[in-house]
Coordinates of C-alpha atoms and ligand atoms in Angstrom, one line a residue:
M1 CA -40.1 -74.7 3.2
V2 CA -36.8 -73.0 5.0
D3 CA -36.3 -69.9 6.5
R4 CA -34.6 -67.6 3.6
I5 CA -33.1 -64.5 5.3
S6 CA -29.8 -65.1 7.3
L7 CA -27.4 -62.2 8.9
L8 CA -24.8 -61.5 6.3
P9 CA -20.9 -62.2 8.4
D10 CA -19.5 -59.2 9.2
S11 CA -16.5 -59.3 6.5
L12 CA -19.6 -59.0 4.3
A13 CA -21.7 -56.8 5.5
N14 CA -18.2 -54.4 5.7
K15 CA -16.9 -54.8 2.7
I16 CA -20.4 -53.5 1.2
A17 CA -20.0 -50.4 3.7
A18 CA -16.4 -50.6 2.2
G19 CA -18.3 -49.9 -1.2
E20 CA -19.2 -46.1 0.3
V21 CA -16.5 -45.1 2.4
V22 CA -13.2 -45.8 0.4
Q23 CA -13.5 -45.6 -3.4
R24 CA -9.9 -45.4 -3.8
P25 CA -6.5 -44.4 -1.8
A26 CA -7.3 -40.7 -1.4
S27 CA -10.7 -42.0 0.8
V28 CA -8.1 -43.7 3.1
V29 CA -6.0 -40.8 3.3
K30 CA -8.9 -38.3 4.1
E31 CA -10.3 -40.6 6.7
L32 CA -7.0 -41.1 8.0
L33 CA -6.2 -37.8 8.5
E34 CA -9.5 -36.5 10.1
N35 CA -8.8 -39.2 12.4
A36 CA -5.5 -37.9 13.6
V37 CA -6.9 -34.5 13.8
D38 CA -9.5 -35.2 15.8
A39 CA -7.3 -37.0 17.9
E40 CA -5.7 -33.6 18.7
A41 CA -2.7 -34.0 17.2
T42 CA -0.2 -31.2 16.7
Q43 CA 2.1 -33.6 13.9
I44 CA 0.8 -35.7 11.5
T45 CA 2.7 -37.2 8.8
L46 CA 1.3 -38.9 5.7
V47 CA 3.5 -41.7 3.3
I48 CA 2.2 -43.3 0.3
K49 CA 3.6 -45.8 -2.1
D50 CA 2.1 -46.1 -5.8
G51 CA -0.8 -43.8 -5.9
G52 CA -1.5 -45.4 -2.2
S53 CA -2.8 -48.8 -3.7
S54 CA 0.7 -50.1 -2.0
L55 CA 0.7 -48.3 0.9
I56 CA -0.6 -45.5 2.8
Q57 CA 0.4 -44.5 5.9
V58 CA -0.8 -42.1 8.8
K59 CA 1.2 -41.3 12.0
D60 CA 0.2 -38.9 14.7
N61 CA 1.4 -37.5 18.2
G62 CA -2.4 -37.8 19.5
M63 CA -4.2 -38.7 21.8
G64 CA -3.4 -42.7 21.2
M65 CA -5.7 -45.3 22.5
S66 CA -6.1 -47.7 24.7
V67 CA -5.6 -51.6 24.4
T68 CA -9.1 -52.3 24.4
D69 CA -9.6 -49.2 22.0
A70 CA -7.4 -50.5 19.9
R71 CA -9.6 -53.8 19.3
L72 CA -12.3 -52.0 19.0
C73 CA -11.5 -49.1 16.5
W74 CA -12.1 -51.6 13.7
E75 CA -15.4 -52.4 15.0
R76 CA -18.5 -51.3 12.8
H77 CA -20.1 -48.4 14.4
A78 CA -17.2 -47.9 17.0
T79 CA -16.6 -44.3 17.7
S80 CA -15.7 -42.3 21.1
K81 CA -17.4 -39.6 19.1
I82 CA -21.1 -39.3 19.7
K83 CA -23.0 -41.0 22.5
K84 CA -26.6 -39.8 22.2
V85 CA -28.7 -38.3 18.9
E86 CA -28.4 -35.3 20.2
D87 CA -24.3 -35.6 19.6
L88 CA -25.1 -36.4 16.0
F89 CA -26.7 -32.1 15.2
N90 CA -23.7 -30.8 17.3
I91 CA -21.1 -32.8 15.7
R92 CA -17.4 -30.7 15.8
S93 CA -15.3 -33.2 14.7
F94 CA -15.0 -35.5 11.5
G95 CA -15.9 -38.4 12.5
F96 CA -18.8 -39.6 13.8
R97 CA -19.9 -42.5 11.9
G98 CA -17.5 -45.2 13.1
E99 CA -17.5 -47.0 10.5
A100 CA -14.1 -45.6 8.5
L101 CA -12.1 -47.9 10.1
A102 CA -14.0 -50.5 9.8
S103 CA -14.5 -50.4 5.9
I104 CA -10.5 -49.9 5.5
A105 CA -9.5 -53.0 7.3
A106 CA -12.2 -54.8 5.3
V107 CA -10.8 -54.1 2.1
A108 CA -6.9 -53.8 2.8
R109 CA -4.5 -55.0 5.4
V110 CA -3.6 -52.8 8.2
D111 CA -0.9 -52.4 11.2
M112 CA -1.3 -50.1 13.5
K113 CA 0.2 -48.9 16.7
T114 CA -0.8 -46.9 19.3
K115 CA 0.1 -45.2 22.7
R116 CA -1.5 -43.6 25.5
E117 CA 0.5 -40.9 27.7
E118 CA -0.3 -42.3 30.2
D119 CA 0.4 -45.4 29.2
N120 CA 4.0 -47.5 29.6
M121 CA 3.0 -49.7 26.7
G122 CA 1.4 -49.3 23.2
T123 CA -0.7 -52.3 21.3
H124 CA 0.1 -53.5 17.8
I125 CA -2.1 -54.7 16.0
M126 CA -2.6 -56.5 12.5
I127 CA -5.8 -57.4 10.5
E128 CA -6.2 -58.6 7.6
D129 CA -9.6 -59.5 6.0
C130 CA -11.3 -58.4 9.5
K131 CA -9.5 -61.0 11.7
V132 CA -7.0 -59.8 13.9
N133 CA -3.8 -61.6 13.2
K134 CA -2.0 -60.5 16.0
Q135 CA -2.6 -58.0 19.2
E136 CA 0.6 -57.4 21.1
P137 CA 2.7 -54.9 23.7
T138 CA 4.6 -53.0 22.1
Q139 CA 7.2 -50.1 22.6
T140 CA 6.0 -47.2 21.0
N141 CA 5.3 -43.4 21.1
T142 CA 3.0 -41.9 22.5
G143 CA 0.1 -41.8 19.7
T144 CA -1.1 -43.7 16.6
S145 CA 0.3 -44.9 13.6
I146 CA -1.6 -46.9 10.9
A147 CA -0.1 -48.6 7.8
V148 CA -2.3 -49.1 5.3
S149 CA -0.9 -51.9 2.7
N150 CA -2.2 -53.2 -0.4
L151 CA -5.5 -51.9 -1.1
F152 CA -8.6 -53.6 -2.8
Y153 CA -6.2 -57.0 -2.4
N154 CA -9.2 -58.6 -2.1
L155 CA -11.7 -57.1 -4.0
P156 CA -9.4 -57.6 -7.7
A157 CA -12.9 -55.6 -9.6
R158 CA -12.2 -52.7 -7.4
R159 CA -8.6 -52.5 -7.8
N160 CA -8.9 -53.0 -11.8
F161 CA -10.9 -49.9 -11.2
L162 CA -8.7 -47.8 -9.8
K163 CA -6.7 -45.1 -12.2
S164 CA -3.1 -44.1 -13.3
V165 CA -0.6 -43.7 -10.2
S166 CA -0.4 -39.7 -11.3
V167 CA -3.8 -39.5 -10.8
E168 CA -5.0 -41.1 -7.6
N169 CA -1.1 -39.8 -6.6
R170 CA -3.5 -36.5 -7.4
H171 CA -6.5 -37.4 -5.3
C172 CA -4.2 -38.0 -2.1
A173 CA -2.8 -34.8 -2.4
D174 CA -5.7 -33.1 -2.9
E175 CA -7.2 -34.8 0.5
F176 CA -4.2 -34.1 2.1
I177 CA -4.1 -30.4 1.0
R178 CA -7.5 -29.9 2.1
V179 CA -6.8 -31.0 5.5
A180 CA -4.0 -29.6 6.0
L181 CA -5.7 -26.1 4.6
A182 CA -7.9 -26.2 7.1
Y183 CA -5.5 -26.5 10.4
P184 CA -2.4 -24.6 10.0
H185 CA -2.0 -24.7 13.1
I186 CA -0.9 -28.5 13.0
D187 CA 2.9 -29.7 11.4
F188 CA 2.6 -31.6 8.2
T189 CA 4.9 -33.7 6.2
F190 CA 3.1 -35.6 2.8
T191 CA 5.4 -38.2 1.5
N192 CA 5.0 -40.1 -1.9
N193 CA 7.5 -42.9 -3.5
G194 CA 10.1 -41.5 -1.0
N195 CA 10.0 -37.4 -2.3
E196 CA 8.6 -35.4 0.6
L197 CA 6.1 -33.2 -1.2
F198 CA 5.3 -31.2 1.3
R199 CA 6.8 -29.8 5.1
L200 CA 4.3 -27.6 6.9
L201 CA 5.2 -26.2 9.5
P202 CA 2.6 -24.1 12.5
G203 CA 1.6 -21.5 10.9
S204 CA -1.3 -19.3 10.1
L205 CA -3.3 -19.6 6.9
K206 CA -2.3 -17.4 4.7
Q207 CA 1.3 -18.9 4.7
R208 CA -0.3 -22.1 4.4
F209 CA -2.2 -21.0 1.7
F210 CA 0.9 -19.9 0.4
E211 CA 3.1 -23.3 1.4
L212 CA 0.3 -25.8 -0.8
M213 CA -0.6 -23.8 -3.2
G214 CA 3.0 -22.7 -4.5
Y215 CA 2.3 -19.2 -4.4
K216 CA 5.5 -16.9 -5.2
S217 CA 5.8 -14.1 -3.2
N218 CA 4.9 -11.0 -4.9
T219 CA 1.1 -12.9 -4.7
R220 CA -1.7 -10.5 -2.9
L221 CA -4.3 -12.1 -0.5
L222 CA -7.0 -10.5 0.7
S223 CA -8.0 -11.4 4.2
V224 CA -11.7 -11.9 4.4
N225 CA -12.7 -11.5 8.2
E226 CA -16.7 -11.4 9.2
E227 CA -18.3 -12.2 12.5
T228 CA -21.9 -12.2 13.4
D229 CA -23.7 -13.5 16.2
F230 CA -25.1 -16.4 13.8
I231 CA -22.1 -17.4 11.2
S232 CA -18.5 -16.2 10.3
L233 CA -16.6 -16.2 7.5
N234 CA -12.8 -16.2 7.4
G235 CA -9.9 -16.7 5.8
W236 CA -8.4 -15.2 1.8
I237 CA -8.9 -14.4 -1.1
C238 CA -6.8 -13.4 -4.5
E239 CA -6.5 -10.2 -5.9
P240 CA -8.7 -9.9 -8.5
S241 CA -5.9 -9.6 -11.0
Q242 CA -4.6 -12.6 -10.3
A243 CA -7.3 -15.0 -11.0
K244 CA -6.3 -18.0 -13.0
K245 CA -7.6 -19.3 -15.9
S246 CA -8.0 -22.8 -14.6
R247 CA -10.5 -23.8 -12.0
G248 CA -9.3 -25.2 -8.7
E249 CA -7.8 -22.9 -5.8
Q250 CA -11.5 -22.9 -4.2
F251 CA -11.8 -24.2 -0.7
F252 CA -14.5 -24.1 1.1
F253 CA -14.5 -25.1 4.6
V254 CA -18.2 -25.5 6.8
N255 CA -17.0 -25.3 10.8
N256 CA -13.3 -26.4 9.5
R257 CA -14.6 -29.0 7.1
F258 CA -14.0 -29.3 3.8
I259 CA -17.5 -29.0 1.8
K260 CA -17.7 -29.0 -2.5
D261 CA -20.4 -26.0 -2.6
S262 CA -21.1 -25.0 -6.5
Y263 CA -23.7 -23.0 -5.3
L264 CA -21.7 -21.2 -2.6
N265 CA -18.1 -21.2 -5.3
H266 CA -20.8 -19.0 -7.4
A267 CA -21.8 -16.3 -4.7
V268 CA -17.8 -15.8 -4.5
F269 CA -17.6 -15.8 -8.3
T270 CA -20.1 -13.0 -8.1
A271 CA -18.8 -10.9 -5.8
Y272 CA -15.5 -11.2 -8.1
Q273 CA -18.2 -10.6 -11.4
D274 CA -17.3 -6.9 -12.7
L275 CA -13.5 -7.5 -11.7
I276 CA -12.2 -9.7 -13.8
E277 CA -12.3 -11.3 -16.8
K278 CA -15.0 -14.1 -18.1
D279 CA -12.8 -17.0 -17.8
R280 CA -11.1 -16.5 -14.8
F281 CA -11.1 -17.6 -11.7
A282 CA -10.7 -16.0 -8.3
S283 CA -8.5 -18.3 -5.5
F284 CA -9.6 -19.0 -2.2
V285 CA -9.6 -20.4 1.4
L286 CA -12.9 -19.5 2.9
N287 CA -13.8 -20.8 6.1
I288 CA -18.1 -21.0 6.9
S289 CA -18.5 -21.2 11.1
L290 CA -21.8 -21.3 12.1
D291 CA -23.8 -23.3 15.0
P292 CA -24.2 -26.8 13.8
K293 CA -27.1 -27.6 13.8
H294 CA -27.9 -24.9 11.0
V295 CA -26.3 -27.7 8.7
D296 CA -26.7 -30.6 8.1
I297 CA -22.8 -32.8 7.1
N298 CA -24.6 -35.9 7.1
V299 CA -25.7 -35.9 3.7
H300 CA -23.2 -37.8 1.9
P301 CA -21.1 -40.7 3.5
T302 CA -17.8 -38.9 2.3
K303 CA -19.8 -35.7 3.8
T304 CA -17.8 -33.3 1.2
E305 CA -21.6 -32.1 0.7
V306 CA -23.3 -30.6 3.7
K307 CA -27.0 -28.6 3.2
F308 CA -27.8 -25.9 4.6
D309 CA -30.8 -25.2 6.6
D310 CA -30.9 -21.9 4.8
E311 CA -28.9 -21.8 1.7
R312 CA -30.1 -18.7 0.0
A313 CA -29.2 -16.7 3.7
V314 CA -25.6 -18.6 3.3
Y315 CA -24.8 -17.5 -0.1
I316 CA -26.3 -13.4 0.8
F317 CA -23.7 -13.3 3.4
V318 CA -20.6 -15.2 1.6
K319 CA -21.4 -13.1 -1.6
S320 CA -21.6 -9.7 0.8
V321 CA -18.7 -10.0 2.9
V322 CA -16.8 -11.3 -0.4
R323 CA -17.7 -8.0 -2.3
K324 CA -17.1 -6.3 0.7
A325 CA -13.3 -7.5 0.8
L326 CA -12.8 -6.7 -2.6
S327 CA -13.9 -3.3 -1.6
G328 CA -10.3 -2.2 -0.1
L329 CA -9.9 -2.1 -3.4
L330 CA -12.9 0.0 -4.7
A331 CA -13.3 3.4 -3.9
A332 CA -16.9 3.3 -5.5
I333 CA -18.0 0.2 -4.4
E334 CA -21.8 -0.6 -3.9
P335 CA -21.3 -0.3 0.3
E336 CA -22.6 -4.0 0.6
D337 CA -22.3 -3.4 4.8
T338 CA -26.2 -2.9 3.9
A339 CA -26.2 -5.8 2.2
I340 CA -25.0 -7.5 5.5
S341 CA -27.3 -5.8 7.7
T342 CA -29.9 -7.0 5.8
F343 CA -29.1 -10.6 5.7
L344 CA -29.1 -10.0 9.7
S345 CA -31.8 -8.7 10.2
Q346 CA -34.1 -11.2 7.7
K347 CA -32.2 -13.3 10.4
E348 CA -33.8 -12.6 13.7
S349 CA -36.7 -14.2 12.3
T350 CA -35.3 -17.7 10.3
F351 CA -31.9 -18.5 12.5
L352 CA -33.3 -16.8 15.7
T353 CA -36.4 -18.4 16.5
Q354 CA -34.8 -19.7 19.6
P355 CA -32.0 -18.5 21.7
T356 CA -28.7 -19.4 19.6
P357 CA -26.2 -20.6 21.0
K358 CA -23.6 -18.1 19.5
V359 CA -20.2 -19.6 17.4
D360 CA -17.9 -21.1 19.7
K361 CA -15.3 -18.4 18.5
S362 CA -12.7 -19.9 20.2
F363 CA -13.0 -22.7 17.6
N364 CA -11.3 -21.3 14.5
P365 CA -7.7 -21.9 13.7
F366 CA -8.5 -20.3 11.0
S367 CA -7.4 -17.2 13.0
D368 CA -3.5 -16.3 12.3
Q369 CA -2.8 -16.1 15.5
Q370 CA -0.2 -19.0 15.8
K371 CA 3.5 -18.6 16.2
Y372 CA 5.7 -20.8 14.3
S373 CA 9.3 -21.5 14.3
P374 CA 11.5 -20.1 11.5
K375 CA 14.8 -21.5 12.2
I376 CA 13.6 -25.2 11.0
H377 CA 10.8 -23.9 8.3
P378 CA 12.5 -24.7 4.7
N379 CA 10.5 -22.3 3.4
W380 CA 10.7 -19.9 6.2
E381 CA 12.7 -17.5 4.6
R382 CA 10.4 -16.5 1.8
Y383 CA 7.6 -15.6 3.9
Y384 CA 10.1 -13.3 5.7
E385 CA 11.5 -11.5 2.6
M386 CA 7.7 -11.4 1.2
E387 CA 6.2 -9.9 4.6
K388 CA 9.7 -7.3 4.9
E389 CA 8.9 -6.2 1.2
E390 CA 5.5 -5.9 1.9
N391 CA 6.0 -4.1 4.6
Q392 CA 8.8 -1.6 2.9
N393 CA 6.2 -1.2 0.2
N394 CA 9.3 -1.5 -2.5
V395 CA 7.3 -4.7 -4.4
Q396 CA 8.1 -2.9 -7.7
L397 CA 3.6 -3.9 -8.5
P398 CA 3.1 -4.2 -12.4
L399 CA 1.6 -1.1 -13.9
V400 CA -1.9 -3.2 -14.7
E401 CA -2.4 -4.0 -11.1
K402 CA -1.8 -0.2 -9.8
Q403 CA -3.9 3.0 -9.5
I404 CA -2.0 5.9 -10.4
K405 CA -3.5 9.5 -9.7
N406 CA -2.1 12.1 -12.6
V407 CA -0.3 9.4 -14.4
E408 CA 1.5 11.7 -17.3
I409 CA 0.7 10.3 -20.9
E410 CA 3.8 11.2 -22.6
H411 CA 2.4 9.7 -26.5
C412 CA -1.2 9.0 -27.6
F413 CA -2.6 7.8 -31.0
S414 CA -5.3 6.0 -32.4
L415 CA -4.7 2.8 -34.3
N416 CA -8.5 2.7 -36.1
Q417 CA -11.3 1.1 -34.6
G418 CA -10.7 2.5 -31.0
I419 CA -8.1 0.8 -30.7
I420 CA -5.7 3.4 -28.1
V421 CA -2.3 3.4 -28.2
A422 CA -0.1 5.4 -24.8
K423 CA 3.3 5.3 -23.5
V424 CA 2.0 5.8 -20.0
L425 CA 5.8 6.1 -17.0
G426 CA 7.9 4.2 -19.7
Q427 CA 5.5 1.3 -20.7
M428 CA 3.1 0.8 -24.2
Q429 CA -0.5 0.5 -23.2
V430 CA -2.6 -0.8 -26.3
I431 CA -5.8 -0.1 -25.0
H432 CA -10.4 -0.7 -26.0
Q433 CA -11.5 2.7 -25.4
H434 CA -15.0 1.7 -25.8
R435 CA -13.6 -0.6 -22.7
A436 CA -12.1 2.0 -20.7
H437 CA -15.0 4.4 -20.7
L438 CA -17.2 2.4 -20.1
R439 CA -15.4 1.1 -16.3
I440 CA -15.0 5.1 -16.1
L441 CA -18.7 5.9 -16.4
Y442 CA -19.1 2.6 -14.4
E443 CA -17.5 4.1 -11.4
K444 CA -18.8 7.6 -12.1
F445 CA -22.4 6.7 -11.5
L446 CA -21.5 3.7 -8.5
N447 CA -19.7 6.7 -6.6
A448 CA -22.9 9.3 -7.8
L449 CA -25.5 6.5 -6.8
N450 CA -23.6 5.4 -3.3
N451 CA -22.0 8.4 -2.1
Q452 CA -22.1 12.0 -3.9
P453 CA -25.7 12.5 -6.4
V454 CA -24.0 14.3 -9.3
S455 CA -26.0 18.1 -10.2
S456 CA -28.6 18.5 -12.6
Q457 CA -28.4 21.6 -15.4
A458 CA -31.7 22.6 -15.9
L459 CA -33.2 22.1 -19.6
L460 CA -34.2 25.3 -21.1
F461 CA -37.1 24.2 -22.1
P462 CA -38.6 20.5 -20.4
R463 CA -39.6 17.8 -22.2
T464 CA -41.8 15.2 -22.1
I465 CA -41.3 10.9 -23.1
V466 CA -44.3 8.6 -23.3
L467 CA -43.3 5.5 -22.2
S468 CA -44.9 1.4 -22.6
A469 CA -46.4 0.7 -19.2
A470 CA -44.2 -2.3 -18.6
D471 CA -41.1 0.8 -19.5
F472 CA -42.9 3.4 -17.4
E473 CA -43.2 1.0 -14.4
L474 CA -39.6 0.0 -14.9
F475 CA -38.8 3.9 -14.7
N476 CA -40.6 4.5 -11.5
S477 CA -38.7 1.6 -9.6
L478 CA -35.6 3.3 -10.9
Q479 CA -36.8 7.0 -10.7
P480 CA -34.6 8.2 -7.2
D481 CA -31.9 6.5 -8.2
I482 CA -32.1 8.3 -12.0
V483 CA -32.3 11.3 -10.2
K484 CA -29.0 11.3 -8.2
L485 CA -27.1 10.0 -11.7
G486 CA -28.2 13.8 -12.5
V487 CA -31.3 13.1 -14.6
E488 CA -33.9 15.1 -13.7
M489 CA -37.4 12.9 -14.8
H490 CA -40.3 12.2 -13.3
A491 CA -43.6 10.4 -13.4
F492 CA -46.0 13.0 -15.3
G493 CA -49.6 11.1 -15.5
S494 CA -50.0 8.2 -16.8
N495 CA -47.3 6.6 -18.7
K496 CA -45.6 9.4 -19.1
V497 CA -41.9 11.7 -18.2
I498 CA -41.1 14.6 -17.8
V499 CA -37.5 15.9 -18.0
N500 CA -36.2 18.9 -16.5
G501 CA -32.4 18.3 -17.0
L502 CA -29.7 16.2 -17.4
P503 CA -26.0 15.9 -15.7
P504 CA -23.6 18.4 -17.2
T505 CA -22.1 16.0 -19.2
L506 CA -25.0 14.7 -21.3
I507 CA -26.5 18.1 -21.7
K508 CA -26.5 17.4 -25.5
A509 CA -28.0 13.8 -25.1
N510 CA -31.8 13.0 -26.8
E511 CA -33.5 12.7 -23.5
K512 CA -36.1 10.6 -24.9
D513 CA -33.1 8.0 -26.9
L514 CA -31.2 8.5 -23.3
L515 CA -34.3 7.2 -21.0
E516 CA -35.1 4.4 -23.9
G517 CA -31.7 3.3 -23.9
L518 CA -30.9 2.9 -20.2
L519 CA -34.5 1.6 -19.6
E520 CA -33.0 -1.3 -22.7
Q521 CA -29.7 -1.7 -20.8
Y522 CA -31.1 -2.4 -17.7
K523 CA -33.5 -5.2 -18.8
L524 CA -30.7 -6.8 -20.0
N525 CA -29.0 -7.3 -16.8
K526 CA -31.9 -7.8 -14.8
N527 CA -32.2 -10.9 -13.8
D528 CA -28.8 -11.1 -13.6
I529 CA -28.6 -12.3 -9.9
S530 CA -24.7 -11.2 -9.1
L531 CA -25.3 -7.6 -9.5
G532 CA -27.3 -5.1 -7.5
H533 CA -30.1 -2.6 -8.8
I534 CA -27.7 -0.1 -8.1
A535 CA -24.7 -1.9 -10.0
K536 CA -27.1 -2.2 -12.2
L537 CA -28.4 0.8 -13.3
A538 CA -24.7 2.3 -12.7
L539 CA -23.7 -0.3 -15.8
A540 CA -27.0 0.5 -17.9
L541 CA -25.9 4.5 -18.3
A542 CA -22.2 3.7 -18.4
S543 CA -23.4 0.9 -21.2
K544 CA -25.3 3.8 -23.0
T545 CA -23.4 6.6 -23.0
A546 CA -20.1 5.2 -23.5
I547 CA -18.1 6.1 -26.2
S548 CA -18.2 3.4 -29.1
S549 CA -15.3 2.3 -31.0
N550 CA -16.5 3.5 -34.0
K551 CA -15.9 7.1 -32.9
N552 CA -11.8 8.7 -33.5
L553 CA -11.1 11.2 -30.3
P554 CA -9.0 13.8 -31.2
E555 CA -5.8 13.4 -28.9
E556 CA -6.1 15.1 -26.4
E557 CA -9.2 13.2 -25.1
Q558 CA -7.5 10.1 -25.6
K559 CA -5.0 11.4 -23.2
Q560 CA -8.2 12.5 -20.6
L561 CA -9.4 9.1 -21.2
V562 CA -5.9 6.7 -21.0
Q563 CA -5.8 9.3 -17.6
D564 CA -8.7 8.4 -16.5
L565 CA -8.5 5.1 -17.2
F566 CA -5.6 4.4 -14.7
A567 CA -7.3 6.4 -11.9
C568 CA -9.5 4.1 -11.3
P569 CA -9.7 1.7 -8.4
F570 CA -10.0 -1.5 -10.7
N571 CA -8.8 -1.2 -14.7
T572 CA -7.9 -4.1 -16.3
T573 CA -11.5 -5.3 -17.2
D574 CA -14.9 -3.4 -17.8
P575 CA -17.7 -4.0 -15.8
K576 CA -18.6 -7.4 -18.1
G577 CA -15.5 -8.7 -17.2
E578 CA -13.5 -7.8 -20.7
R579 CA -10.3 -7.1 -20.9
I580 CA -9.5 -3.5 -21.2
Y581 CA -5.6 -3.6 -22.0
F582 CA -2.0 -4.8 -22.5
T583 CA 0.9 -3.8 -21.3
Y584 CA 4.4 -4.2 -23.6
S585 CA 7.5 -3.4 -21.8
A586 CA 10.5 -2.1 -24.2
D587 CA 12.3 -5.1 -22.5
Q588 CA 9.3 -7.2 -23.8
W589 CA 10.1 -6.1 -27.2
I590 CA 13.7 -6.6 -27.5
E591 CA 12.9 -9.9 -25.9
K592 CA 11.0 -10.5 -29.3
F593 CA 13.7 -9.5 -31.2
D594 CA 16.2 -11.3 -30.5
A595 CA 14.8 -14.2 -30.6
N596 CA 14.4 -13.3 -34.0
Ligands
ADP601 P1 -15.3 -41.7 13.6 O1 -13.9 -41.5 13.0 O2 -16.1 -41.7 13.0 O3 -15.6 -42.1 14.9 P2 -13.3 -44.5 12.7 O4 -13.6 -45.6 12.4 O5 -13.1 -43.1 11.7 O6 -14.9 -43.8 13.0 O7 -12.4 -44.5 14.0 C1 -12.7 -44.9 15.2 C2 -12.9 -44.3 16.4 O8 -11.4 -45.0 16.5 C3 -12.7 -43.4 16.8 O9 -13.6 -42.8 17.4 C4 -11.4 -42.7 17.6 O10 -12.0 -43.2 19.2 C5 -10.5 -43.6 17.4 N1 -9.8 -43.3 16.5 C6 -9.3 -44.1 15.2 N2 -8.3 -43.4 14.8 C7 -7.6 -42.9 15.6 C8 -6.0 -42.3 16.1 N3 -6.0 -41.6 15.0 N4 -5.8 -41.5 17.6 C9 -6.1 -42.4 18.3 N5 -7.9 -42.7 18.0 C10 -8.2 -43.0 16.9
MG602 MG1 -13.0 -41.2 11.5

């Protein structure tokens, strides 16, 4: 019998490999852009036509290639980025599999011009079906230009699978945005069917985020910046009031490589948990830097998924740091610094089993150090104006985003069912009484738990309460903090609690009902990992004691409530993410009338 095994010809092997690497035009965009970044280009131009299926061209002013390299780079496993096994675990550049160009050449026609600084002449090479059709010296600028045309011309089945031009355009733009966002110091241009969509001059990450997302100048972002010896987190997050109804503006990078990680997105979202409405999503761009040996970027062929050796630790770190960045807005927020130091002390034992090289802090294009040239920047003036406005602090913020101490409440009345209408700074506020009170109490209790314990008022006659065994155990674990809220309760014998005092505001409460309700509310959120223990306790007592919507308040109390609400540093939603009020200006009403 004859032998049946034969080695696949290169062109076929490359086509098979291409199936993994090149799924659609956007994959080519990604690979070419990443190669240009790896080649240390400072200017990169992307041109696509017809969703990338007719043409994808990337031109860079990077290091270029020698004559030999210009030929070799199209071979499978051809890479300049890894020479030995250890390099695999220390990879900082994008490439390393050395199969992108070979795969692209297997499924499209390619035309490349490249030249190194030190060479007089460059190389022009044309490849079709993995065969070099042309290779000759050429006059060209330093750098590399690769044009990929007629993608999947030789694989009709793949070509038919491409989606509409607009969908493929969108995918290409997404890849462009990810790379451009990770390298704000690089000049990028993106042209689609002759229209220049982006012209991005080098600038700060914040500016790049603004431009790529098309934010208006009144969009405000909070800076995130936490450096430790093991891991750093840098970037920008949106203010809670600016969270969007749709997802899509969440960008995570690990050592500047874009990653998709719903677990880490979750960490950020939970940091926002009690600050934004339930169905909204915070926008952010965040880069995690850590020693590459703690991340496996090789788990996915197109490398958008990574695996951390300690995912949970990274989750906690991200959540704590983002929360800390948000705490600038929140006076009474949990001091998450403790969370970070706990995290770090835990890390001593895991990350630090051997001397760990520090994260290369210079490797951080996310810092805002780079300067840009205002003259040629088409959108420069916008930024300039924006910065000026911020500095002069004359941006008229809408009331909803502002904390106002001692605001004067001109008129106030109740519409029944716990809806209060108030005139505040010339605007009409329609307020949900129960949610407003929940927010006020929550902030107050957080403050008591974190900063200033409330003193209790002694009861004339101490009372005892009998609890179930499970509740008694829960009570014991919460007791040291319950006392800080002014609730003077102590364990007394088995399953019994003695009450000596209550906070002045709750002095009339039925203590048994209060304690049972508090424990009940605490249990409701017990498994919510997004809330810390302190936040859970504050929320439990607030939920138990907030005024219900059924209660009609006298006008003076309504005014006090509204005043207290606007004095809260964050007041648009209650701690569970439910909207507290709607604002209407006279102009809005006039518009409504004019429309009718
Ligand atoms: P990888 O990026 O994984 O090394 P590729 O197939 O993408 O594999 O590229 C192969 C090699 O070709 C790279 O390692 C690099 O040396 C060279 N190369 C590719 N694109 C460029 C470019 N734009 N400028 C300079 N060299 C490049
Ligand atoms: Mg590559």
